[in-house]
mmCIF file of C-alpha atoms in Angstrom:
data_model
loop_
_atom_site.group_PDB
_atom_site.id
_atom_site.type_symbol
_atom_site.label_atom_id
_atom_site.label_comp_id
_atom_site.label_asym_id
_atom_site.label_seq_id
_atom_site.Cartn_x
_atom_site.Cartn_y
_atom_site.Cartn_z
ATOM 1 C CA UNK A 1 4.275 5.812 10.769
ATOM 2 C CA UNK A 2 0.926 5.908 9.170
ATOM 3 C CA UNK A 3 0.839 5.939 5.239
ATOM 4 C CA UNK A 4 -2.819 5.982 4.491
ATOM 5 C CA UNK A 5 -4.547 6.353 0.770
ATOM 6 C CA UNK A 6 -7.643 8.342 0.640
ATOM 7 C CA UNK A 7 -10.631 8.402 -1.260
ATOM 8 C CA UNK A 8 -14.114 8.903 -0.145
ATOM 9 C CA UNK A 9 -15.063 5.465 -1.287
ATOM 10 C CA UNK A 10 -11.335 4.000 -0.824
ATOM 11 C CA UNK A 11 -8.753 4.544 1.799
ATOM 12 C CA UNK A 12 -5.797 2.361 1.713
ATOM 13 C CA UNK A 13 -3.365 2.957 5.011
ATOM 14 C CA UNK A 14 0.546 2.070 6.067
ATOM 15 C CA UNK A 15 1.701 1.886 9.446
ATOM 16 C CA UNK A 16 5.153 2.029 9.849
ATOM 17 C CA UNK A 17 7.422 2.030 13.348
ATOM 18 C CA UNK A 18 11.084 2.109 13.397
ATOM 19 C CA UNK A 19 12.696 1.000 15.826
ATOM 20 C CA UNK A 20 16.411 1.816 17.107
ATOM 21 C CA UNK A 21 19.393 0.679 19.827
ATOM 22 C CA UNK A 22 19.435 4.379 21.068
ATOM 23 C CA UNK A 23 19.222 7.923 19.907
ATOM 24 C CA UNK A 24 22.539 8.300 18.628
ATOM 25 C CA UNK A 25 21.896 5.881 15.941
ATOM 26 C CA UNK A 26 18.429 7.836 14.937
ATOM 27 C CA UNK A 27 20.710 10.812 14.267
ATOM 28 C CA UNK A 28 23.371 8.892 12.354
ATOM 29 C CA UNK A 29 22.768 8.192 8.117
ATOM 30 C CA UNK A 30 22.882 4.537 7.708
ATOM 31 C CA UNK A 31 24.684 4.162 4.490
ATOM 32 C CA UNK A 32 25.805 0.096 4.699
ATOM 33 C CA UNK A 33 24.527 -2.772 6.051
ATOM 34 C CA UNK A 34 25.751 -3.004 9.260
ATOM 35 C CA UNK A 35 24.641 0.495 9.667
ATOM 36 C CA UNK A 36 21.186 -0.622 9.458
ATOM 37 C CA UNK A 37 21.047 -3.718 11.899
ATOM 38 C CA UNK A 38 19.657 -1.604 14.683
ATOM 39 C CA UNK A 39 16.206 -0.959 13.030
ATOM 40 C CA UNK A 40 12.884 -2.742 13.257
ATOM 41 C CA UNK A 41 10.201 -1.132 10.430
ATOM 42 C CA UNK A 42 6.562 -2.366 11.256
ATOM 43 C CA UNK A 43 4.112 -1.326 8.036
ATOM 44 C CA UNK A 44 -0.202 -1.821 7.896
ATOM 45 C CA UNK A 45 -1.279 -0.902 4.327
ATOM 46 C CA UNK A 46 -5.449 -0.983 4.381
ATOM 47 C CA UNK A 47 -7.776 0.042 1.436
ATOM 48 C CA UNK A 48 -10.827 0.689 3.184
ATOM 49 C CA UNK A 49 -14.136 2.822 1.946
ATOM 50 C CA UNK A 50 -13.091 6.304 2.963
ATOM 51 C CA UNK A 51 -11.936 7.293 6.182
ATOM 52 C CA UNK A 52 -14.632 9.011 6.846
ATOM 53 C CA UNK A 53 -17.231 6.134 6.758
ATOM 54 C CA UNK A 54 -14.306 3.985 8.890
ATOM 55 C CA UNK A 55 -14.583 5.838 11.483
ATOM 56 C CA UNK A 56 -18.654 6.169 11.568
ATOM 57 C CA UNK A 57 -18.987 2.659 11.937
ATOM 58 C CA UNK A 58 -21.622 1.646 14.274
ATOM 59 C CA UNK A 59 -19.685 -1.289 15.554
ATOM 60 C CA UNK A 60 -16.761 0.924 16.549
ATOM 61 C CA UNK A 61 -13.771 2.970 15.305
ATOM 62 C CA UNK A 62 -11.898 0.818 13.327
ATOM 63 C CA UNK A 63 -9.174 2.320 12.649
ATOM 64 C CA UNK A 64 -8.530 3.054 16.216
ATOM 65 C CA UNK A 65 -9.067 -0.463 17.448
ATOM 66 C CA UNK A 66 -6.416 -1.418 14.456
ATOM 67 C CA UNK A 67 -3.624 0.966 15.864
ATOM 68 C CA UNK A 68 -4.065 -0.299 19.507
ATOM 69 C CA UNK A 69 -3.669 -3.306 18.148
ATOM 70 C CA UNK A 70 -0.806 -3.089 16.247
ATOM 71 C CA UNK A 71 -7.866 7.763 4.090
ATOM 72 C CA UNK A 72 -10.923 8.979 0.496
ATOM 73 C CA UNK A 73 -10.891 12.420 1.430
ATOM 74 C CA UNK A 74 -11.527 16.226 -0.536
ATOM 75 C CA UNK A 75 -9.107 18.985 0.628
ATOM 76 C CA UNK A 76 -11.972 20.121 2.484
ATOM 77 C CA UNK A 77 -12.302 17.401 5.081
ATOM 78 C CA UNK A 78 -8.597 16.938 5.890
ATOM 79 C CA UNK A 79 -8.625 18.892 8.703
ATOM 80 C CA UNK A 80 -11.357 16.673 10.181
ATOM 81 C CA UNK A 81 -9.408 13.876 9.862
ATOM 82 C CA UNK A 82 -5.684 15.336 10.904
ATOM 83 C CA UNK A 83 -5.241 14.770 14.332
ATOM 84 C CA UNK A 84 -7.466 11.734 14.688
ATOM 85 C CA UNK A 85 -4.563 9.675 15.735
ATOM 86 C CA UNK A 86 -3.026 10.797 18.982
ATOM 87 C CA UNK A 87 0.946 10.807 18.321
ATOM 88 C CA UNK A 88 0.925 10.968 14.732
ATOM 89 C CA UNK A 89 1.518 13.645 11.962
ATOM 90 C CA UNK A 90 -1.207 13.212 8.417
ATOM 91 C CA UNK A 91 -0.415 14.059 5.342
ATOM 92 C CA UNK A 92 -3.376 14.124 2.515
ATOM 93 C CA UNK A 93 -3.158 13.912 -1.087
ATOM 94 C CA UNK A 94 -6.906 14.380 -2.266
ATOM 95 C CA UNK A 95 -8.234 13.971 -5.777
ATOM 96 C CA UNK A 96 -8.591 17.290 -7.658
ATOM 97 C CA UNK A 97 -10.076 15.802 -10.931
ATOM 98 C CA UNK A 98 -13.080 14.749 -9.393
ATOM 99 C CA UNK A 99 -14.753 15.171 -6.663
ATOM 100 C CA UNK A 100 -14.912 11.630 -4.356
ATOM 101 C CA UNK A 101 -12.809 9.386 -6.840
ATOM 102 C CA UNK A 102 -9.505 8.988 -5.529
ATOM 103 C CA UNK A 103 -6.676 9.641 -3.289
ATOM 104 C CA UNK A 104 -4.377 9.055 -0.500
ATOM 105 C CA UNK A 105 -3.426 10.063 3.120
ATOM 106 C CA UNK A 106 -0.206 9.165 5.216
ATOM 107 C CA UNK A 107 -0.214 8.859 8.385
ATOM 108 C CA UNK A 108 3.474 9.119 10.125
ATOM 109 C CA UNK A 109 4.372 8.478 14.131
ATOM 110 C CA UNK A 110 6.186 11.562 15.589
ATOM 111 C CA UNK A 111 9.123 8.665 16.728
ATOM 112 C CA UNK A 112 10.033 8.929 13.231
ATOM 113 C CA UNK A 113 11.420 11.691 11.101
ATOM 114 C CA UNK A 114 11.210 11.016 7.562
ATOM 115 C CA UNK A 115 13.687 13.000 5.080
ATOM 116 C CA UNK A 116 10.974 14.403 3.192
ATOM 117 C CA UNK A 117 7.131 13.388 2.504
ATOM 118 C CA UNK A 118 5.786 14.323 -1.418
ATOM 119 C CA UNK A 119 2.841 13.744 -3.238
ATOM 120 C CA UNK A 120 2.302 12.189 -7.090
ATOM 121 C CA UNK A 121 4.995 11.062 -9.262
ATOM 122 C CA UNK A 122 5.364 15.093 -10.845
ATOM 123 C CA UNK A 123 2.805 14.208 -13.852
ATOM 124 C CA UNK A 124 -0.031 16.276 -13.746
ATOM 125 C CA UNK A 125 -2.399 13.707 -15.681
ATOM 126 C CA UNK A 126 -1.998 10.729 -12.901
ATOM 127 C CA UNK A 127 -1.085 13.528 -9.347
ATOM 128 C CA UNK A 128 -4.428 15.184 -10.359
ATOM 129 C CA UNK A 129 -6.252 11.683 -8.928
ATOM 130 C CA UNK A 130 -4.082 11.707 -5.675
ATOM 131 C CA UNK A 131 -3.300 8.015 -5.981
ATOM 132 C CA UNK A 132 0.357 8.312 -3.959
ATOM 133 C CA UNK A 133 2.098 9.523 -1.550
ATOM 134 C CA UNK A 134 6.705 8.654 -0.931
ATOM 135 C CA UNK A 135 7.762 9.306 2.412
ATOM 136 C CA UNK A 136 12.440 9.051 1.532
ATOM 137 C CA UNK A 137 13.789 7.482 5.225
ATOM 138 C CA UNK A 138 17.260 6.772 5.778
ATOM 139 C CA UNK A 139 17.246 3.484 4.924
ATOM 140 C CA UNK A 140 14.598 3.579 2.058
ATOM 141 C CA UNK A 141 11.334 5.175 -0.008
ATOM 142 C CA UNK A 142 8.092 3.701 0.848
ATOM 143 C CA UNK A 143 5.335 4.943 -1.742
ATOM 144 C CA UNK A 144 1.878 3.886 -1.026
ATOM 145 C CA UNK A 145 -0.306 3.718 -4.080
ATOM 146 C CA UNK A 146 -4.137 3.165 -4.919
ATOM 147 C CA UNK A 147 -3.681 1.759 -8.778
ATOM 148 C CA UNK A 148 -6.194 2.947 -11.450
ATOM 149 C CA UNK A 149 -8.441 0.497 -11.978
ATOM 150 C CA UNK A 150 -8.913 -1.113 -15.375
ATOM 151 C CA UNK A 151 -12.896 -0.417 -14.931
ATOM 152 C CA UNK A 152 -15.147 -3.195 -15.442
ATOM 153 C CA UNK A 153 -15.726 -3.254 -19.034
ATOM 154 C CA UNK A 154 -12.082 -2.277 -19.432
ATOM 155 C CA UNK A 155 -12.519 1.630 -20.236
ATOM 156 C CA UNK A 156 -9.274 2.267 -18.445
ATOM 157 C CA UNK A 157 -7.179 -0.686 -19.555
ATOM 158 C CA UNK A 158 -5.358 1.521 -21.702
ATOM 159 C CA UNK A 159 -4.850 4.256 -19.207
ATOM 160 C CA UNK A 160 -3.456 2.386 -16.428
ATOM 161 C CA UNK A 161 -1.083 -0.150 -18.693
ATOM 162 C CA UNK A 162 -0.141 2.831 -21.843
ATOM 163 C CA UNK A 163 0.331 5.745 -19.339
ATOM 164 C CA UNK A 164 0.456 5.257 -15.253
ATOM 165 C CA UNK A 165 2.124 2.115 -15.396
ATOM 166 C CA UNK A 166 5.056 3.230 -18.077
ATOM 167 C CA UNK A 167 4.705 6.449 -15.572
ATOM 168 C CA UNK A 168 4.697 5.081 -12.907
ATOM 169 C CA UNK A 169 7.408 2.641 -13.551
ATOM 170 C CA UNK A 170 9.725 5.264 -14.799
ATOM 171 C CA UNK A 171 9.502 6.656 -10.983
ATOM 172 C CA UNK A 172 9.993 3.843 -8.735
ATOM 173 C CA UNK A 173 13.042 2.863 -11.010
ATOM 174 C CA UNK A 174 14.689 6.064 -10.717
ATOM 175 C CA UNK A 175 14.422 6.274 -6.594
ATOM 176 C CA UNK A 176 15.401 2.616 -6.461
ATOM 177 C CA UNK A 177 18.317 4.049 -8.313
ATOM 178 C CA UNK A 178 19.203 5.939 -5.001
ATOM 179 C CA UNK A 179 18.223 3.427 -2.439
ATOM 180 C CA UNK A 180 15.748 0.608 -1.739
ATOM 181 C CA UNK A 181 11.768 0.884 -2.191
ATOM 182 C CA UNK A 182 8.833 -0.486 -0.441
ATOM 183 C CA UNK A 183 5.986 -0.088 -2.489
ATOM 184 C CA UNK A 184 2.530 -0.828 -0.703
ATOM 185 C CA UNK A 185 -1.433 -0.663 -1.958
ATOM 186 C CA UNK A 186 -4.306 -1.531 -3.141
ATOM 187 C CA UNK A 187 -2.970 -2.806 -7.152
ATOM 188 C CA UNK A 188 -6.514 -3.780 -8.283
ATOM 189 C CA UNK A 189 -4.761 -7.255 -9.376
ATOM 190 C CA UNK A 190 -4.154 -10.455 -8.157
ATOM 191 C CA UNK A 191 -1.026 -11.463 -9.871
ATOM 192 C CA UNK A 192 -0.930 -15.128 -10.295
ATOM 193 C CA UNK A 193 -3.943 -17.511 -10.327
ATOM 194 C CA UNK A 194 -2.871 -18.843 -6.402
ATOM 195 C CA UNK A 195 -4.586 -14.958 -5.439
ATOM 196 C CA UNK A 196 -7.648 -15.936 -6.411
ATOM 197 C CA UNK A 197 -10.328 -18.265 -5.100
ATOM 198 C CA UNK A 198 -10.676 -19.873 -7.761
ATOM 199 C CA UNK A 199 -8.123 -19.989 -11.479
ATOM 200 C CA UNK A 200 -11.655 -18.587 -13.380
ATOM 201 C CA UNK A 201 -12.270 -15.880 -10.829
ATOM 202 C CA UNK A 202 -8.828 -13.992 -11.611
ATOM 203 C CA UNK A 203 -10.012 -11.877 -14.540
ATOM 204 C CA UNK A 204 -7.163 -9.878 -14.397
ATOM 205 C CA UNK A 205 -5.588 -9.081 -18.269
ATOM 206 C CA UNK A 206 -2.294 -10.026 -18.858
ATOM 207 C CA UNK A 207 -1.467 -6.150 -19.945
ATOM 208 C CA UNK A 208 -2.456 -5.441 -16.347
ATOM 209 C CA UNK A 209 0.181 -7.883 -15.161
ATOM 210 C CA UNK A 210 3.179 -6.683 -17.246
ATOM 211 C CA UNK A 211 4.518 -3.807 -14.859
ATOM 212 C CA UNK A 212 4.388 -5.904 -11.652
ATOM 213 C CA UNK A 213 6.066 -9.062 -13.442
ATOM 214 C CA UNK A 214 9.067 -6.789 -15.093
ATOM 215 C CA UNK A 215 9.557 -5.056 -11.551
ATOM 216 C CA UNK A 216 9.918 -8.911 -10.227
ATOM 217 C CA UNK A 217 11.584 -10.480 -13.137
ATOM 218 C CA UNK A 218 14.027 -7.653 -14.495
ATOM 219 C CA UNK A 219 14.132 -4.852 -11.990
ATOM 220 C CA UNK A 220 14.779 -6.422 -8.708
ATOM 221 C CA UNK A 221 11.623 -6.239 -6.795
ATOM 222 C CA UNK A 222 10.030 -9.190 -4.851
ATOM 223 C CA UNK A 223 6.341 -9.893 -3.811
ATOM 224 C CA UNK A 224 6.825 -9.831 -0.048
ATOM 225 C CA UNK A 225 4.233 -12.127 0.816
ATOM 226 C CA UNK A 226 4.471 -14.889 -1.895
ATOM 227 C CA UNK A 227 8.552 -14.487 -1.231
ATOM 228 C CA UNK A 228 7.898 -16.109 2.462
ATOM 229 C CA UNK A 229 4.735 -17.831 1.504
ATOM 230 C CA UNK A 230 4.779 -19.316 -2.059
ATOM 231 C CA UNK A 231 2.055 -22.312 -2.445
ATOM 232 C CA UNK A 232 -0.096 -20.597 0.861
ATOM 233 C CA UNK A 233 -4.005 -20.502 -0.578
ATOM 234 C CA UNK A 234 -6.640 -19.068 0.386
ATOM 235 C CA UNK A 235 -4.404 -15.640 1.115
ATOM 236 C CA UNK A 236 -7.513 -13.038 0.339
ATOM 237 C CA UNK A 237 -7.477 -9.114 1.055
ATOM 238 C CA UNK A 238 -10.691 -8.590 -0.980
ATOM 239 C CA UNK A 239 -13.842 -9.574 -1.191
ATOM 240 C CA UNK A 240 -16.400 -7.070 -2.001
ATOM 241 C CA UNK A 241 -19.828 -6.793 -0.671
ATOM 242 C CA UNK A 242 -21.859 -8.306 -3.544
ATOM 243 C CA UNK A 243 -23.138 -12.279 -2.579
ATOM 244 C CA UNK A 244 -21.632 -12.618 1.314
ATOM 245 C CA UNK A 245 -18.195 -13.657 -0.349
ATOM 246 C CA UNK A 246 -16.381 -12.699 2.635
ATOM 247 C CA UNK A 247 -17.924 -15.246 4.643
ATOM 248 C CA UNK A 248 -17.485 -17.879 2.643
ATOM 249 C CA UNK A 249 -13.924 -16.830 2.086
ATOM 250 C CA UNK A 250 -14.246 -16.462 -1.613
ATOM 251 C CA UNK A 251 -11.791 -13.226 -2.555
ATOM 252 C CA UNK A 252 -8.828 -11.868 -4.377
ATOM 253 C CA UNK A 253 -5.526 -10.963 -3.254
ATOM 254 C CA UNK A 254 -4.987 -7.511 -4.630
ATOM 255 C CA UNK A 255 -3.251 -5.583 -1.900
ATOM 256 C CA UNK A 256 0.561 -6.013 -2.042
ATOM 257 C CA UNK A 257 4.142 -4.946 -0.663
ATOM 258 C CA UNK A 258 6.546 -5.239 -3.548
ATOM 259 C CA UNK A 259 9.700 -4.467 -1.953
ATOM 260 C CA UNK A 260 13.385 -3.956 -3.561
ATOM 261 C CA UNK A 261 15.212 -7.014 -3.756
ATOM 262 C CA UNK A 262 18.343 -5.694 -1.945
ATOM 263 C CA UNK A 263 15.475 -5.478 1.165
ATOM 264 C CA UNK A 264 14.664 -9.406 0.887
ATOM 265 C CA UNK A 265 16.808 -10.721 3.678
ATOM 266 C CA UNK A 266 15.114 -7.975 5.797
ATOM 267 C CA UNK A 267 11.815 -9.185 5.156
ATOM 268 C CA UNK A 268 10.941 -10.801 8.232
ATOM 269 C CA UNK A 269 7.078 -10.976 8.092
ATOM 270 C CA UNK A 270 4.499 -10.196 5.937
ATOM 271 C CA UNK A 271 0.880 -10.930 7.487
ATOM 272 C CA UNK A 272 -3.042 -10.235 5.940
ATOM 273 C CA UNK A 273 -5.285 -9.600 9.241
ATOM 274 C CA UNK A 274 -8.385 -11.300 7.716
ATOM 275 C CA UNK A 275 -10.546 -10.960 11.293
ATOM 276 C CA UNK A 276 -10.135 -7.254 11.109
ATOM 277 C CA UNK A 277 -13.501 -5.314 9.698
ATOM 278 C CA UNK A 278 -14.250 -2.314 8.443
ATOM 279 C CA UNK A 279 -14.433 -2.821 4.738
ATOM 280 C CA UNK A 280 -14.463 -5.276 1.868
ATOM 281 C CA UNK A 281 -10.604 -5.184 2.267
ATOM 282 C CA UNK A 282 -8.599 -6.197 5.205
ATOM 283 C CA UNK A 283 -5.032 -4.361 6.349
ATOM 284 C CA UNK A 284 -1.889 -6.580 5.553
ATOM 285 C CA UNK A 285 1.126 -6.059 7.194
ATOM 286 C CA UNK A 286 4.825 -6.336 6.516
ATOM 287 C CA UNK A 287 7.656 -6.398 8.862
ATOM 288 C CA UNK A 288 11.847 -5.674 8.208
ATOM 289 C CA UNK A 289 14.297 -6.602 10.619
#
């Protein structure tokens, strides 16, 4: 399954594959644990410039060469873009607010059949940007969010910290209530210093921090990555365009899965595919099993 974010300028994207023993267990609601040992879940978030420009590049289709190897858009273009990807279903939530700022786009394989797919959290004052997009499985929620960003000069600090995060927090909470969460995206934040190239180069505000650290420290969610990989460094999924930084490996680590801790002993991988082009992010991956 696809889970894609779409902007014109940003597209952030989740793959997901599920995997089972046979189709009788497909059909049957895994409600305990060893319900769920038969299942493999494969997931590719990407925030990329709009899916349109992805797949315009001169050097190739990206986003094709990224599915054979393992979406920014108005309501407008989505038909353009719905059937791009033989053997999967799209599902577009495009910015209303303004035209080319924000929003999301899922992509799901037709080997899976989600419970339901919905987009926004049912505010009108965030869903108006598009910014996410829960697909309920059996087993779980995945959400796949592009974050408001605090702007550089900090015009939307309170926004994001005073309104989506208590929002959004709200939201994830309450579905976690009913099962586990995988929450995957582009968070415009690289949480500890170890995500950035350099400790003076994370100029992220501690009121940006707060929702991700109580999810970790009080509501049972864990970073996916830094839970198998604590002390890696140089772990970058952005780098912008401005003074070759990519090549000299100079970047942030902004794009997350946070994932619900009851999930942790599932997490069997959780990968950044820094080769792969196509924007001034790369996809990162995370595997349960």
């Amino acid at each position: 399954m696809f889970l894609l974010k779409a902007q014109p300028r940003f597209l952030s994207y989740l793959l997901m594959k599920r995997k089972y023993n046979s189709l009788g267990d497909a059909s049957k609601k895994m409600k305990t644990d060893n319900q769920n040992k038969n299942f493999e879940h494969k997931f590719i978030s990407w925030n990329v410039n709009g899916i349109r420009a992805l797949w315009n590049k001169e050097s190739g289709n990206y986003l094709l060469n990224l599915v054979s190897e393992e979406t920014k858009l108005q309501a407008e273009l989505e038909s353009n873009f719905s059937n791009i990807l033989t053997g999967y279903t799209a599902y577009f939530n495009s910015c209303t607010s303004k035209k080319g700022y924000s929003g999301t786009a899922v992509y799901i394989s037709n080997k899976v059949q989600p419970i339901s797919v919905s987009k926004g959290i049912g505010i009108e004052k965030h869903d108006i940007e598009g910014r996410s997009i829960t697909v309920e499985l059996q087993e779980c929620y995945l959400i796949i969010t592009y974050v408001p960003n605090s702007g550089k000069n900090f015009e939307r600090l309170d926004y994001r910290s005073k309104e989506w995060d208590v929002d959004m927090k709200k939201y994830i909470l309450g579905l976690q209530e009913k099962k586990p969460v995988v929450w995957a995206g582009d968070f415009n934040i690289a949480l500890e210093d170890i995500d950035a190239h350099k400790q003076k180069a994370n100029q992220n505000t501690d009121q940006e921090k707060i929702l991700l650290q109580e999810l970790m420290n009080k509501n049972h969610f864990i970073d996916a990555f830094r839970y198998l990989y604590p002390t890696k460094p140089n772990c970058f999924t952005y780098w912008g365009y401005i003074g070759n930084m990519r090549n000299k490996d100079k970047g942030w680590r902004v794009d997350h899965f946070f994932v619900s801790e009851h999930l942790k002993d599932k997490v069997h991988d959780c990968f950044i595919l820094k080769d792969h082009m196509g924007s001034d992010h790369c996809p990162i991956g995370l595997v349960l099993k």
